[in-house]
């Protein structure tokens, strides 16, 4: 129902942009098409179609990457693509995209750092059981939003997972 409707609307809008005259295919239209591709990615993400979401975000990034005014949108696409890659179990790809989002944030004076990027990257490190890196990212997220229950909870879960892994390792050594 709703998924097909959102997909149809997005494809229709992309199709109209694709048929525009050469004069109309300016940077503005590229940014507009990038925004539509982001919406397509969000629709796929909502319905857990990770591969399709990754493809849509990748195309959106390509369209918006060259336009400085679109930097904020592009970093959002990197973050969203990183989340989709995380769900596809591509941890290295997810880290790479979260790194790119963070790099874009730091290089653009018009944007302020977003703790979500650090939180999301920290979750990838947690999944990889790289607790040291996960702690660093959760600390960075907490530095930007110290009262966040979500970031504090993630940090506590990281301590718990680390302790459980160390306890299992100690048991294995004693066997």
MMTF fields as JSON, N, C-alpha, C and O atoms, coordinates in Angstrom:
{
  "mmtfVersion": "1.0.0",
  "mmtfProducer": "UNKNOWN",
  "numBonds": 699,
  "numAtoms": 700,
  "numGroups": 175,
  "numChains": 1,
  "numModels": 1,
  "chainsPerModel": [1],
  "groupsPerChain": [175],
  "chainIdList": ["A"],
  "bondAtomList": [4, 2, 8, 6, 12, 10, 16, 14, 20, 18, 24, 22, 28, 26, 32, 30, 36, 34, 40, 38, 44, 42, 48, 46, 52, 50, 56, 54, 60, 58, 64, 62, 68, 66, 72, 70, 76, 74, 80, 78, 84, 82, 88, 86, 92, 90, 96, 94, 100, 98, 104, 102, 108, 106, 112, 110, 116, 114, 120, 118, 124, 122, 128, 126, 132, 130, 136, 134, 140, 138, 144, 142, 148, 146, 152, 150, 156, 154, 160, 158, 164, 162, 168, 166, 172, 170, 176, 174, 180, 178, 184, 182, 188, 186, 192, 190, 196, 194, 200, 198, 204, 202, 208, 206, 212, 210, 216, 214, 220, 218, 224, 222, 228, 226, 232, 230, 236, 234, 240, 238, 244, 242, 248, 246, 252, 250, 256, 254, 260, 258, 264, 262, 268, 266, 272, 270, 276, 274, 280, 278, 284, 282, 288, 286, 292, 290, 296, 294, 300, 298, 304, 302, 308, 306, 312, 310, 316, 314, 320, 318, 324, 322, 328, 326, 332, 330, 336, 334, 340, 338, 344, 342, 348, 346, 352, 350, 356, 354, 360, 358, 364, 362, 368, 366, 372, 370, 376, 374, 380, 378, 384, 382, 388, 386, 392, 390, 396, 394, 400, 398, 404, 402, 408, 406, 412, 410, 416, 414, 420, 418, 424, 422, 428, 426, 432, 430, 436, 434, 440, 438, 444, 442, 448, 446, 452, 450, 456, 454, 460, 458, 464, 462, 468, 466, 472, 470, 476, 474, 480, 478, 484, 482, 488, 486, 492, 490, 496, 494, 500, 498, 504, 502, 508, 506, 512, 510, 516, 514, 520, 518, 524, 522, 528, 526, 532, 530, 536, 534, 540, 538, 544, 542, 548, 546, 552, 550, 556, 554, 560, 558, 564, 562, 568, 566, 572, 570, 576, 574, 580, 578, 584, 582, 588, 586, 592, 590, 596, 594, 600, 598, 604, 602, 608, 606, 612, 610, 616, 614, 620, 618, 624, 622, 628, 626, 632, 630, 636, 634, 640, 638, 644, 642, 648, 646, 652, 650, 656, 654, 660, 658, 664, 662, 668, 666, 672, 670, 676, 674, 680, 678, 684, 682, 688, 686, 692, 690, 696, 694],
  "bondOrderList": [1, 1, 1, 1, 1, 1, 1, 1, 1, 1, 1, 1, 1, 1, 1, 1, 1, 1, 1, 1, 1, 1, 1, 1, 1, 1, 1, 1, 1, 1, 1, 1, 1, 1, 1, 1, 1, 1, 1, 1, 1, 1, 1, 1, 1, 1, 1, 1, 1, 1, 1, 1, 1, 1, 1, 1, 1, 1, 1, 1, 1, 1, 1, 1, 1, 1, 1, 1, 1, 1, 1, 1, 1, 1, 1, 1, 1, 1, 1, 1, 1, 1, 1, 1, 1, 1, 1, 1, 1, 1, 1, 1, 1, 1, 1, 1, 1, 1, 1, 1, 1, 1, 1, 1, 1, 1, 1, 1, 1, 1, 1, 1, 1, 1, 1, 1, 1, 1, 1, 1, 1, 1, 1, 1, 1, 1, 1, 1, 1, 1, 1, 1, 1, 1, 1, 1, 1, 1, 1, 1, 1, 1, 1, 1, 1, 1, 1, 1, 1, 1, 1, 1, 1, 1, 1, 1, 1, 1, 1, 1, 1, 1, 1, 1, 1, 1, 1, 1, 1, 1, 1, 1, 1, 1],
  "groupList": [{"groupName": "UNK", "atomNameList": ["N", "CA", "C", "O"], "elementList": ["N", "C", "C", "O"], "formalChargeList": [0, 0, 0, 0], "bondAtomList": [1, 0, 2, 1, 3, 2], "bondOrderList": [1, 1, 2], "singleLetterCode": "X", "chemCompType": "L-PEPTIDE LINKING"}],
  "groupTypeList": [0, 0, 0, 0, 0, 0, 0, 0, 0, 0, 0, 0, 0, 0, 0, 0, 0, 0, 0, 0, 0, 0, 0, 0, 0, 0, 0, 0, 0, 0, 0, 0, 0, 0, 0, 0, 0, 0, 0, 0, 0, 0, 0, 0, 0, 0, 0, 0, 0, 0, 0, 0, 0, 0, 0, 0, 0, 0, 0, 0, 0, 0, 0, 0, 0, 0, 0, 0, 0, 0, 0, 0, 0, 0, 0, 0, 0, 0, 0, 0, 0, 0, 0, 0, 0, 0, 0, 0, 0, 0, 0, 0, 0, 0, 0, 0, 0, 0, 0, 0, 0, 0, 0, 0, 0, 0, 0, 0, 0, 0, 0, 0, 0, 0, 0, 0, 0, 0, 0, 0, 0, 0, 0, 0, 0, 0, 0, 0, 0, 0, 0, 0, 0, 0, 0, 0, 0, 0, 0, 0, 0, 0, 0, 0, 0, 0, 0, 0, 0, 0, 0, 0, 0, 0, 0, 0, 0, 0, 0, 0, 0, 0, 0, 0, 0, 0, 0, 0, 0, 0, 0, 0, 0, 0, 0],
  "groupIdList": [1, 2, 3, 4, 5, 6, 7, 8, 9, 10, 11, 12, 13, 14, 15, 16, 17, 18, 19, 20, 21, 22, 23, 24, 25, 26, 27, 28, 29, 30, 31, 32, 33, 34, 35, 36, 37, 38, 39, 40, 41, 42, 43, 44, 45, 46, 47, 48, 49, 50, 51, 52, 53, 54, 55, 56, 57, 58, 59, 60, 61, 62, 63, 64, 65, 66, 67, 68, 69, 70, 71, 72, 73, 74, 75, 76, 77, 78, 79, 80, 81, 82, 83, 84, 85, 86, 87, 88, 89, 90, 91, 92, 93, 94, 95, 96, 97, 98, 99, 100, 101, 102, 103, 104, 105, 106, 107, 108, 109, 110, 111, 112, 113, 114, 115, 116, 117, 118, 119, 120, 121, 122, 123, 124, 125, 126, 127, 128, 129, 130, 131, 132, 133, 134, 135, 136, 137, 138, 139, 140, 141, 142, 143, 144, 145, 146, 147, 148, 149, 150, 151, 152, 153, 154, 155, 156, 157, 158, 159, 160, 161, 162, 163, 164, 165, 166, 167, 168, 169, 170, 171, 172, 173, 174, 175],
  "secStructList": [7, 2, 2, 2, 2, 2, 2, 2, 2, 2, 2, 2, 2, 2, 2, 2, 2, 2, 6, 1, 7, 4, 4, 4, 7, 1, 2, 2, 2, 2, 2, 2, 2, 2, 2, 2, 2, 2, 2, 2, 2, 2, 2, 2, 2, 2, 6, 6, 7, 2, 2, 2, 2, 2, 2, 2, 2, 2, 2, 2, 2, 2, 2, 2, 6, 6, 7, 4, 4, 4, 2, 2, 2, 2, 2, 2, 2, 2, 2, 2, 2, 2, 2, 2, 2, 2, 2, 6, 6, 7, 2, 2, 2, 2, 2, 2, 2, 2, 2, 2, 2, 2, 2, 2, 2, 2, 2, 7, 6, 6, 1, 7, 7, 7, 2, 2, 2, 2, 2, 2, 2, 2, 2, 2, 2, 2, 2, 6, 6, 7, 2, 2, 2, 2, 2, 2, 2, 2, 2, 2, 2, 2, 2, 2, 7, 6, 6, 7, 2, 2, 2, 2, 2, 2, 2, 2, 2, 2, 2, 2, 2, 2, 2, 2, 2, 2, 2, 2, 2, 2, 2, 2, 2, 2, 7],
  "xCoordList": [0.794, 0.0, 0.848, 1.195, 1.176, 1.877, 3.266, 3.717, 3.94, 5.278, 5.222, 6.01, 4.297, 4.188, 3.795, 4.278, 2.913, 2.521, 3.733, 3.974, 4.502, 5.692, 6.687, 7.279, 6.873, 7.797, 7.335, 8.137, 6.03, 5.473, 5.626, 6.011, 5.329, 5.453, 6.904, 7.184, 7.82, 9.237, 9.721, 10.405, 9.375, 9.791, 9.214, 9.892, 7.955, 7.337, 8.108, 8.37, 8.47, 9.212, 10.6, 11.058, 11.262, 12.584, 12.456, 13.28, 11.422, 11.201, 11.005, 11.538, 10.25, 10.038, 11.355, 11.618, 12.179, 13.47, 14.363, 15.134, 14.275, 15.098, 14.761, 15.617, 13.529, 13.097, 13.263, 12.869, 13.823, 13.997, 14.958, 15.803, 14.821, 15.708, 17.125, 17.332, 18.091, 19.498, 19.708, 20.496, 19.014, 19.162, 18.649, 19.16, 17.65, 17.06, 17.875, 17.687, 18.776, 19.571, 20.774, 21.927, 20.473, 21.511, 21.828, 21.259, 22.743, 23.067, 21.837, 21.684, 20.957, 19.752, 18.913, 18.402, 18.778, 18.015, 18.732, 18.092, 20.054, 20.811, 20.561, 20.38, 20.554, 20.281, 18.84, 18.573, 17.922, 16.532, 16.387, 15.699, 17.035, 16.978, 17.641, 17.174, 18.733, 19.374, 18.419, 18.395, 17.631, 16.641, 15.57, 15.128, 15.161, 14.172, 14.753, 14.071, 16.007, 16.66, 16.789, 16.681, 17.021, 17.069, 15.707, 15.633, 14.626, 13.285, 13.047, 12.43, 13.539, 13.432, 14.183, 13.68, 15.395, 16.175, 15.438, 15.446, 14.802, 14.045, 12.874, 12.576, 12.213, 11.105, 11.616, 11.022, 12.716, 13.292, 13.725, 13.507, 14.339, 14.829, 13.663, 13.753, 12.578, 11.411, 10.894, 10.38, 11.036, 10.537, 11.661, 11.509, 12.801, 13.947, 14.47, 14.911, 14.417, 15.007, 16.381, 16.59, 17.312, 18.602, 19.406, 19.945, 19.494, 20.273, 19.744, 20.52, 18.418, 17.817, 18.038, 18.272, 17.962, 18.211, 19.648, 19.898, 20.587, 22.004, 22.212, 22.923, 21.6, 21.738, 21.162, 21.768, 20.006, 19.382, 20.225, 20.416, 20.732, 21.575, 22.878, 23.364, 23.44, 24.671, 24.439, 25.26, 23.333, 23.014, 22.761, 23.19, 22.069, 21.793, 23.097, 23.244, 24.03, 25.338, 26.05, 26.637, 26.005, 26.654, 26.083, 26.832, 24.76, 24.132, 24.451, 24.625, 24.526, 24.651, 26.088, 26.355, 27.009, 28.374, 29.065, 29.794, 28.845, 29.552, 28.982, 29.668, 27.767, 27.099, 27.334, 26.867, 28.057, 28.378, 27.122, 27.08, 26.106, 24.867, 24.187, 23.361, 24.531, 23.9, 24.713, 24.364, 25.776, 26.648, 25.864, 26.107, 24.933, 24.155, 23.303, 23.18, 22.717, 21.932, 22.825, 22.462, 23.988, 24.895, 25.331, 25.379, 25.65, 26.076, 24.933, 25.166, 23.708, 22.554, 22.447, 22.098, 22.752, 22.719, 23.815, 23.6, 24.993, 26.066, 25.635, 25.862, 25.022, 24.57, 23.516, 23.593, 22.532, 21.471, 22.017, 21.615, 22.936, 23.553, 24.345, 24.326, 25.038, 25.765, 24.837, 25.184, 23.664, 22.689, 22.215, 22.087, 21.955, 21.521, 22.635, 22.371, 23.883, 25.008, 25.147, 25.456, 24.918, 24.945, 23.931, 24.235, 22.729, 21.677, 21.985, 21.494, 22.78, 23.213, 24.441, 24.98, 24.881, 26.06, 27.36, 28.308, 27.402, 28.641, 29.218, 29.087, 29.86, 30.36, 31.418, 31.41, 32.328, 33.399, 32.821, 33.254, 31.849, 31.199, 30.454, 30.476, 29.792, 29.057, 30.014, 29.743, 31.126, 32.106, 32.625, 32.77, 32.902, 33.413, 32.417, 32.813, 31.126, 30.137, 29.911, 29.718, 29.93, 29.816, 31.031, 30.901, 32.208, 33.424, 33.259, 33.628, 32.708, 32.523, 31.524, 31.733, 30.449, 29.463, 30.116, 29.887, 30.917, 31.593, 32.593, 32.692, 33.328, 34.291, 33.595, 34.085, 32.463, 31.705, 31.213, 31.253, 30.75, 30.285, 31.408, 31.222, 32.568, 33.701, 34.247, 34.792, 34.107, 34.667, 33.711, 34.107, 32.463, 31.48, 31.162, 30.536, 31.59, 31.367, 29.894, 29.543, 29.032, 27.613, 26.821, 25.631, 27.478, 26.783, 27.443, 28.644, 26.64, 27.217, 27.254, 26.459, 28.18, 28.352, 27.077, 26.351, 26.838, 25.639, 26.046, 26.781, 25.588, 25.976, 25.5, 26.081, 24.45, 23.929, 24.974, 25.024, 25.811, 26.844, 27.806, 28.181, 28.201, 29.103, 28.389, 28.963, 27.144, 26.351, 26.22, 26.432, 25.87, 25.692, 26.999, 27.012, 28.095, 29.384, 29.77, 30.335, 29.464, 29.721, 28.96, 29.479, 27.739, 26.956, 27.604, 27.559, 28.205, 28.899, 30.1, 30.335, 30.855, 32.007, 31.556, 32.234, 30.416, 29.873, 29.575, 29.907, 28.951, 28.608, 29.865, 29.849, 30.954, 32.232, 32.985, 34.032, 32.454, 33.077, 34.409, 35.333, 34.486, 35.635, 35.21, 34.856, 35.26, 34.695, 35.444, 34.832, 36.731, 37.519, 37.029, 36.821, 36.847, 36.365, 34.91, 34.524, 34.115, 32.716, 32.645, 31.872, 33.461, 33.488, 33.868, 33.264, 34.861, 35.289, 34.135, 33.893, 33.42, 32.311, 31.156, 30.559, 30.838, 29.772, 30.171, 29.329, 31.457, 31.936, 31.809, 31.44, 32.118, 31.975, 30.502, 30.183, 29.612, 28.179, 27.719, 26.966, 28.178, 27.803, 28.407, 27.817, 29.575, 30.17, 29.314, 29.292, 28.605, 27.728, 26.33, 25.637, 25.914, 24.583, 24.668, 24.248, 25.22, 25.489, 24.238, 24.335, 23.092, 21.882, 21.067, 19.963, 21.595, 20.855, 20.79, 21.816, 19.586, 19.406, 19.877, 20.447, 19.634, 20.011, 21.522, 21.988, 22.292, 23.751, 24.324, 25.266, 23.757, 24.19, 23.881, 24.687, 22.725, 22.336, 23.294, 23.725, 23.622, 24.543, 25.908, 26.525, 26.37, 27.66, 27.615, 28.557, 26.519, 26.37, 26.324, 26.925, 25.614, 25.559, 26.938, 27.277, 27.712, 29.075, 29.922, 30.649, 29.834, 30.555, 30.106, 30.929, 28.793, 28.25, 28.744, 29.183, 28.678, 29.128, 30.617, 31.059, 31.377, 32.823, 33.115, 33.962, 32.413, 32.615, 32.216, 32.897, 31.115, 30.671, 31.684, 31.97, 32.219, 33.208, 34.478, 35.049, 34.908, 36.104, 35.875, 36.776, 34.665, 34.352, 34.358, 34.858, 33.813, 33.819, 35.236, 35.578, 36.05, 37.447, 38.188, 38.989, 37.916, 38.557, 38.114, 38.921, 36.822, 36.327, 36.992, 37.371, 37.133, 37.774, 39.219, 39.697, 39.907, 41.306, 41.411, 42.397, 40.383, 40.407, 39.968, 40.09, 39.456, 39.0, 40.122, 39.898],
  "yCoordList": [-1.183, 0.0, 1.263, 1.793, 1.737, 3.014, 2.973, 3.954, 1.82, 1.669, 1.891, 2.661, 1.222, 1.352, 2.772, 3.296, 3.4, 4.772, 5.702, 6.48, 5.629, 6.472, 6.209, 7.142, 4.948, 4.575, 5.159, 5.699, 5.044, 5.564, 7.059, 7.562, 7.781, 9.244, 9.642, 10.538, 8.98, 9.307, 9.003, 9.826, 7.831, 7.494, 8.48, 8.871, 8.881, 9.835, 11.151, 11.732, 11.616, 12.87, 12.745, 13.655, 11.621, 11.402, 11.356, 11.926, 10.676, 10.576, 11.931, 12.178, 12.819, 14.17, 14.919, 15.627, 14.769, 15.445, 14.863, 15.594, 13.571, 12.923, 13.366, 13.301, 13.818, 14.249, 15.753, 16.268, 16.446, 17.895, 18.223, 17.407, 19.42, 19.833, 20.02, 20.098, 20.09, 20.223, 21.481, 21.472, 22.557, 23.814, 23.683, 24.334, 22.848, 22.688, 21.772, 21.756, 21.013, 20.071, 20.776, 20.435, 21.745, 22.517, 21.859, 20.827, 22.478, 21.968, 21.941, 21.049, 22.928, 22.978, 21.715, 21.142, 21.295, 20.085, 18.849, 17.896, 18.865, 17.732, 17.602, 16.5, 18.739, 18.715, 18.254, 17.482, 18.74, 18.336, 16.831, 16.147, 16.329, 14.891, 14.113, 13.039, 14.661, 14.02, 13.924, 12.914, 14.972, 14.954, 13.899, 13.233, 13.756, 12.726, 11.329, 10.42, 11.17, 9.881, 9.568, 8.414, 10.614, 10.411, 9.919, 9.007, 10.527, 10.084, 8.638, 7.867, 8.278, 6.893, 5.984, 4.929, 6.399, 5.626, 5.477, 4.404, 6.55, 6.49, 5.515, 4.789, 5.503, 4.56, 3.124, 2.275, 2.86, 1.513, 1.155, 0.033, 2.113, 1.876, 1.51, 0.576, 2.256, 2.032, 0.603, 0.031, 0.035, -1.314, -2.348, -3.444, -1.965, -2.852, -3.475, -4.624, -2.716, -3.135, -2.469, -1.496, -3.036, -2.396, -2.174, -1.086, -3.163, -3.031, -1.919, -1.149, -1.833, -0.77, 0.601, 1.59, 0.647, 1.905, 2.362, 3.541, 1.43, 1.761, 2.31, 3.299, 1.683, 2.147, 3.553, 4.395, 3.812, 5.138, 6.207, 7.292, 5.908, 6.884, 7.134, 8.265, 6.091, 6.256, 7.2, 8.078, 7.025, 7.915, 9.341, 10.304, 9.474, 10.807, 11.515, 12.71, 10.789, 11.36, 11.828, 12.91, 11.025, 11.402, 12.7, 13.557, 12.857, 14.062, 15.294, 16.387, 15.115, 16.271, 16.587, 17.67, 15.677, 15.819, 17.093, 17.726, 17.469, 18.612, 19.96, 20.978, 19.976, 21.223, 21.544, 20.82, 22.631, 22.983, 23.215, 22.858, 23.811, 24.083, 22.793, 22.796, 21.702, 20.424, 19.616, 18.47, 20.181, 19.422, 18.833, 17.693, 19.592, 19.106, 17.902, 16.935, 17.972, 16.845, 15.643, 14.508, 15.895, 14.808, 14.064, 12.834, 14.784, 14.094, 13.29, 12.241, 13.751, 12.957, 11.668, 10.619, 11.756, 10.556, 9.579, 8.367, 10.104, 9.222, 8.528, 7.33, 9.265, 8.685, 7.613, 6.514, 7.932, 6.969, 5.732, 4.605, 5.958, 4.828, 3.971, 2.742, 4.622, 3.883, 3.001, 1.869, 3.52, 2.722, 1.514, 0.411, 1.734, 0.625, -0.423, -1.624, 0.046, -0.884, -1.679, -2.87, -1.017, -1.689, -2.836, -3.945, -2.547, -3.571, -4.683, -5.802, -4.388, -5.388, -6.151, -6.991, -5.858, -6.488, -6.144, -6.93, -4.973, -4.472, -3.416, -2.213, -3.901, -2.991, -2.035, -0.85, -2.542, -1.673, -0.573, 0.577, -0.916, 0.09, 1.119, 2.312, 0.651, 1.552, 2.532, 3.732, 2.019, 2.89, 3.932, 5.103, 3.512, 4.429, 5.559, 6.721, 5.229, 6.272, 7.168, 8.374, 6.603, 7.449, 8.377, 9.543, 7.844, 8.683, 9.849, 10.982, 9.565, 10.602, 11.657, 12.851, 11.227, 12.181, 13.08, 14.29, 12.496, 13.267, 14.232, 15.383, 13.77, 14.623, 15.815, 16.942, 15.567, 16.652, 17.659, 18.868, 17.153, 18.047, 18.95, 20.153, 18.352, 19.122, 20.113, 21.148, 19.812, 20.696, 21.807, 22.72, 21.743, 22.749, 23.636, 23.18, 24.903, 25.782, 26.112, 26.608, 25.841, 26.155, 25.057, 25.22, 23.955, 22.86, 22.598, 22.803, 22.144, 21.789, 20.274, 19.57, 19.788, 18.35, 17.691, 18.241, 16.515, 15.763, 14.522, 13.68, 14.397, 13.239, 11.913, 10.868, 11.94, 10.709, 9.998, 8.768, 10.77, 10.144, 9.332, 8.217, 9.887, 9.166, 7.973, 6.892, 8.181, 7.106, 5.944, 4.787, 6.261, 5.213, 4.47, 3.244, 5.218, 4.567, 3.728, 2.644, 4.231, 3.466, 2.148, 1.13, 2.163, 0.927, -0.091, -1.295, 0.397, -0.518, -1.14, -2.345, -0.307, -0.842, -1.84, -2.836, -1.566, -2.515, -3.844, -4.903, -3.79, -5.006, -5.797, -7.028, -5.088, -5.732, -6.167, -6.809, -5.819, -6.064, -5.326, -5.798, -4.167, -3.265, -2.232, -1.096, -2.671, -1.88, -0.575, 0.424, -0.563, 0.653, 1.766, 2.9, 1.427, 2.422, 2.805, 3.963, 1.828, 2.113, 3.108, 4.065, 2.878, 3.805, 5.213, 6.192, 5.314, 6.639, 7.359, 8.539, 6.638, 7.286, 7.64, 8.708, 6.764, 7.097, 8.297, 9.132, 8.387, 9.55, 10.832, 11.88, 10.747, 11.922, 12.33, 13.519, 11.35, 11.651, 12.29, 13.264, 11.734, 12.289, 13.676, 14.506, 13.926, 15.259, 16.314, 17.47, 15.912, 16.842, 16.899, 17.908, 15.827, 15.773, 14.927, 13.77, 15.519, 14.745, 14.222, 13.283, 14.799, 14.374, 13.342, 12.987, 12.867, 11.908, 10.549, 9.929, 10.104, 8.778, 7.696, 6.686, 7.917, 6.928, 6.721, 5.584, 7.811, 7.705, 7.128, 6.337, 7.524, 6.961, 5.469, 4.687, 5.081, 3.669, 2.867, 1.776, 3.405, 2.719, 2.534, 1.476, 3.553, 3.47, 2.371, 1.591, 2.316, 1.287, -0.113, -1.047, -0.258, -1.551, -1.968, -3.152, -0.996, -1.273, -1.819, -2.797, -1.199, -1.703, -3.132, -3.998, -3.365, -4.68, -5.732, -6.807, -5.439, -6.389, -6.676, -7.812, -5.646, -5.807, -6.717, -7.607, -6.488, -7.303, -8.756, -9.677, -8.96, -10.321, -11.04, -12.218, -10.347, -10.959, -11.32, -12.393, -10.422, -10.691, -11.87, -12.679, -11.961, -13.073, -14.393, -15.396, -14.407, -15.624, -16.016, -17.199, -15.027, -15.309, -15.921, -16.841, -15.402, -15.937, -17.383, -18.227, -17.659, -19.016, -19.962, -21.077, -19.512, -20.336, -20.653, -21.76, -19.693, -19.911, -20.925, -21.655, -20.968, -21.88, -23.286, -24.192, -23.493, -24.851, -25.735, -26.894],
  "zCoordList": [0.0, 0.0, 0.0, -1.055, 1.196, 1.347, 0.705, 0.115, 0.83, 0.253, -1.255, -1.804, -1.916, -3.372, -3.763, -4.766, -2.97, -3.259, -3.181, -4.104, -2.077, -1.922, -3.032, -3.576, -3.37, -4.428, -5.763, -6.525, -6.038, -7.29, -7.409, -8.465, -6.34, -6.354, -6.591, -7.387, -5.902, -6.05, -7.462, -8.07, -7.991, -9.356, -10.369, -11.319, -10.162, -11.087, -11.076, -12.129, -9.885, -9.785, -10.414, -11.104, -10.175, -10.775, -12.285, -13.001, -12.774, -14.21, -14.855, -15.937, -14.216, -14.755, -14.824, -15.796, -13.807, -13.836, -14.912, -15.535, -15.141, -16.143, -17.552, -18.435, -17.787, -19.117, -19.332, -20.379, -18.387, -18.504, -19.638, -20.007, -20.183, -21.271, -20.73, -19.519, -21.636, -21.238, -20.404, -19.458, -20.743, -20.002, -18.572, -17.661, -18.382, -17.048, -16.152, -14.935, -16.748, -15.953, -15.339, -15.602, -14.534, -13.85, -12.51, -12.155, -11.782, -10.45, -9.557, -8.722, -9.739, -8.917, -9.12, -8.158, -10.352, -10.626, -10.103, -9.659, -10.155, -9.623, -8.125, -7.607, -7.439, -5.997, -5.749, -4.828, -6.585, -6.446, -6.67, -5.913, -7.705, -7.983, -6.844, -6.467, -6.299, -5.153, -3.974, -3.271, -3.756, -2.678, -2.908, -1.972, -4.15, -4.464, -4.279, -3.806, -4.652, -4.443, -2.952, -2.536, -2.156, -0.701, -0.211, 0.614, -0.721, -0.331, -0.74, -0.005, -1.915, -2.361, -1.397, -1.011, -1.007, -0.038, 1.281, 1.883, 1.731, 2.985, 2.879, 3.828, 1.719, 1.517, 1.579, 2.243, 0.888, 0.929, 2.347, 2.804, 3.043, 4.404, 5.321, 6.118, 5.194, 6.044, 5.92, 6.882, 4.725, 4.492, 4.459, 3.918, 5.056, 5.26, 3.97, 3.961, 2.894, 1.62, 1.542, 0.817, 2.324, 2.573, 1.289, 1.086, 0.439, -0.795, -1.686, -2.253, -1.811, -2.62, -1.979, -2.673, -0.644, 0.064, -0.161, -0.413, -0.069, -0.279, -1.678, -1.853, -2.678, -4.066, -4.23, -4.894, -3.636, -3.752, -3.065, -3.613, -1.869, -1.166, -1.924, -1.97, -2.514, -3.288, -4.459, -4.722, -5.156, -6.284, -5.79, -6.426, -4.663, -4.106, -3.763, -4.02, -3.191, -2.84, -4.094, -4.109, -5.143, -6.405, -6.948, -7.418, -6.891, -7.41, -6.576, -7.114, -5.264, -4.374, -3.98, -3.458, -4.218, -3.724, -4.206, -3.443, -5.446, -6.042, -5.595, -5.683, -5.131, -4.781, -3.312, -2.432, -3.044, -1.65, -0.816, 0.361, -1.424, -0.694, -0.259, 0.655, -0.908, -0.595, 0.416, 0.701, 0.957, 1.867, 3.031, 3.427, 3.581, 4.717, 4.308, 5.06, 3.113, 2.625, 2.361, 2.673, 1.789, 1.453, 2.701, 2.699, 3.765, 4.985, 5.568, 6.169, 5.407, 5.837, 5.045, 5.587, 3.749, 2.913, 3.318, 3.318, 3.665, 4.142, 5.432, 5.598, 6.333, 7.596, 7.333, 7.882, 6.492, 6.202, 5.486, 5.777, 4.55, 3.844, 4.837, 4.755, 5.774, 6.805, 7.629, 7.966, 7.952, 8.71, 7.898, 8.429, 6.607, 5.753, 5.634, 5.671, 5.49, 5.414, 6.715, 6.692, 7.836, 9.145, 9.16, 9.598, 8.676, 8.657, 7.651, 7.798, 6.647, 5.662, 6.147, 5.426, 7.363, 7.972, 7.255, 7.264, 6.638, 6.02, 6.964, 6.736, 8.029, 9.055, 8.525, 8.86, 7.7, 7.177, 6.293, 6.371, 5.456, 4.615, 5.453, 5.15, 6.511, 7.399, 8.076, 8.135, 8.582, 9.245, 8.264, 8.615, 7.049, 6.019, 5.768, 5.671, 5.663, 5.408, 6.625, 6.469, 7.827, 9.02, 9.131, 9.507, 8.801, 8.788, 7.817, 8.126, 6.655, 5.63, 6.114, 5.899, 6.759, 7.297, 8.345, 8.358, 9.213, 10.263, 9.641, 10.064, 8.647, 7.957, 7.295, 7.371, 6.65, 6.019, 7.053, 6.823, 8.193, 9.256, 9.744, 9.929, 9.947, 10.478, 9.466, 9.85, 8.162, 7.132, 6.716, 5.991, 7.162, 6.783, 7.985, 8.942, 7.942, 9.097, 9.346, 10.416, 8.363, 8.513, 9.23, 9.5, 9.532, 10.214, 11.561, 11.733, 12.502, 13.8, 13.911, 13.287, 14.707, 14.833, 15.343, 16.171, 14.829, 15.17, 15.967, 15.452, 17.195, 17.997, 17.407, 17.698, 16.58, 15.984, 15.138, 15.114, 14.441, 13.611, 14.473, 14.11, 15.604, 16.511, 17.148, 17.278, 17.54, 18.129, 17.148, 17.512, 15.899, 14.891, 14.619, 14.514, 14.508, 14.275, 15.499, 15.358, 16.689, 17.913, 17.917, 18.375, 17.412, 17.341, 16.407, 16.662, 15.327, 14.413, 15.13, 15.035, 15.846, 16.586, 17.655, 17.907, 18.276, 19.265, 18.593, 19.126, 17.427, 16.693, 16.352, 16.353, 16.061, 15.745, 16.997, 16.907, 18.157, 19.453, 19.59, 20.253, 18.955, 19.117, 20.166, 19.848, 21.42, 22.505, 22.733, 23.113, 22.513, 22.693, 21.766, 22.198, 20.486, 19.52, 19.802, 19.646, 20.215, 20.548, 21.705, 21.659, 22.748, 23.888, 23.436, 23.874, 22.568, 22.081, 21.395, 21.648, 20.521, 19.807, 20.733, 20.597, 21.663, 22.612, 23.469, 23.797, 23.834, 24.585, 23.76, 24.29, 22.458, 21.587, 21.479, 21.511, 21.352, 21.29, 22.603, 22.6, 23.715, 25.023, 25.246, 25.938, 24.666, 24.767, 24.09, 24.512, 23.034, 22.315, 22.917, 22.783, 23.577, 24.2, 25.471, 25.484, 26.551, 27.768, 28.482, 29.271, 28.225, 28.922, 28.147, 28.56, 27.045, 26.229, 26.909, 27.188, 27.169, 27.764, 26.793, 27.204, 25.512, 24.499, 24.453, 24.383, 24.492, 24.422, 25.713, 25.68, 26.844, 28.127, 28.196, 28.7, 27.696, 27.687, 26.795, 27.169, 25.63, 24.718, 25.376, 25.251, 26.069, 26.762, 27.829, 27.963, 28.583, 29.618, 28.997, 29.527, 27.878, 27.194, 26.69, 26.677, 26.284, 25.815, 26.969, 26.792, 28.137, 29.315, 29.639, 29.934, 29.579, 29.899, 28.9, 29.309, 27.613, 26.591, 26.723, 26.552, 27.025, 27.195, 28.395, 28.315, 29.494, 30.692, 30.443, 30.896, 29.725, 29.425, 28.534, 28.746, 27.553, 26.663, 27.441, 27.247, 28.315, 29.127, 30.072, 30.295, 30.625, 31.524, 30.761, 31.27, 29.557, 28.74, 28.343, 28.315, 28.039, 27.694, 28.879, 28.712, 30.078, 31.284, 31.535, 31.923, 31.311, 31.469, 30.488, 30.847, 29.238, 28.196, 28.569, 28.324, 29.154, 29.542, 30.676, 30.772, 31.542, 32.685, 32.332, 33.158, 31.118, 30.733, 30.311, 29.962]
}
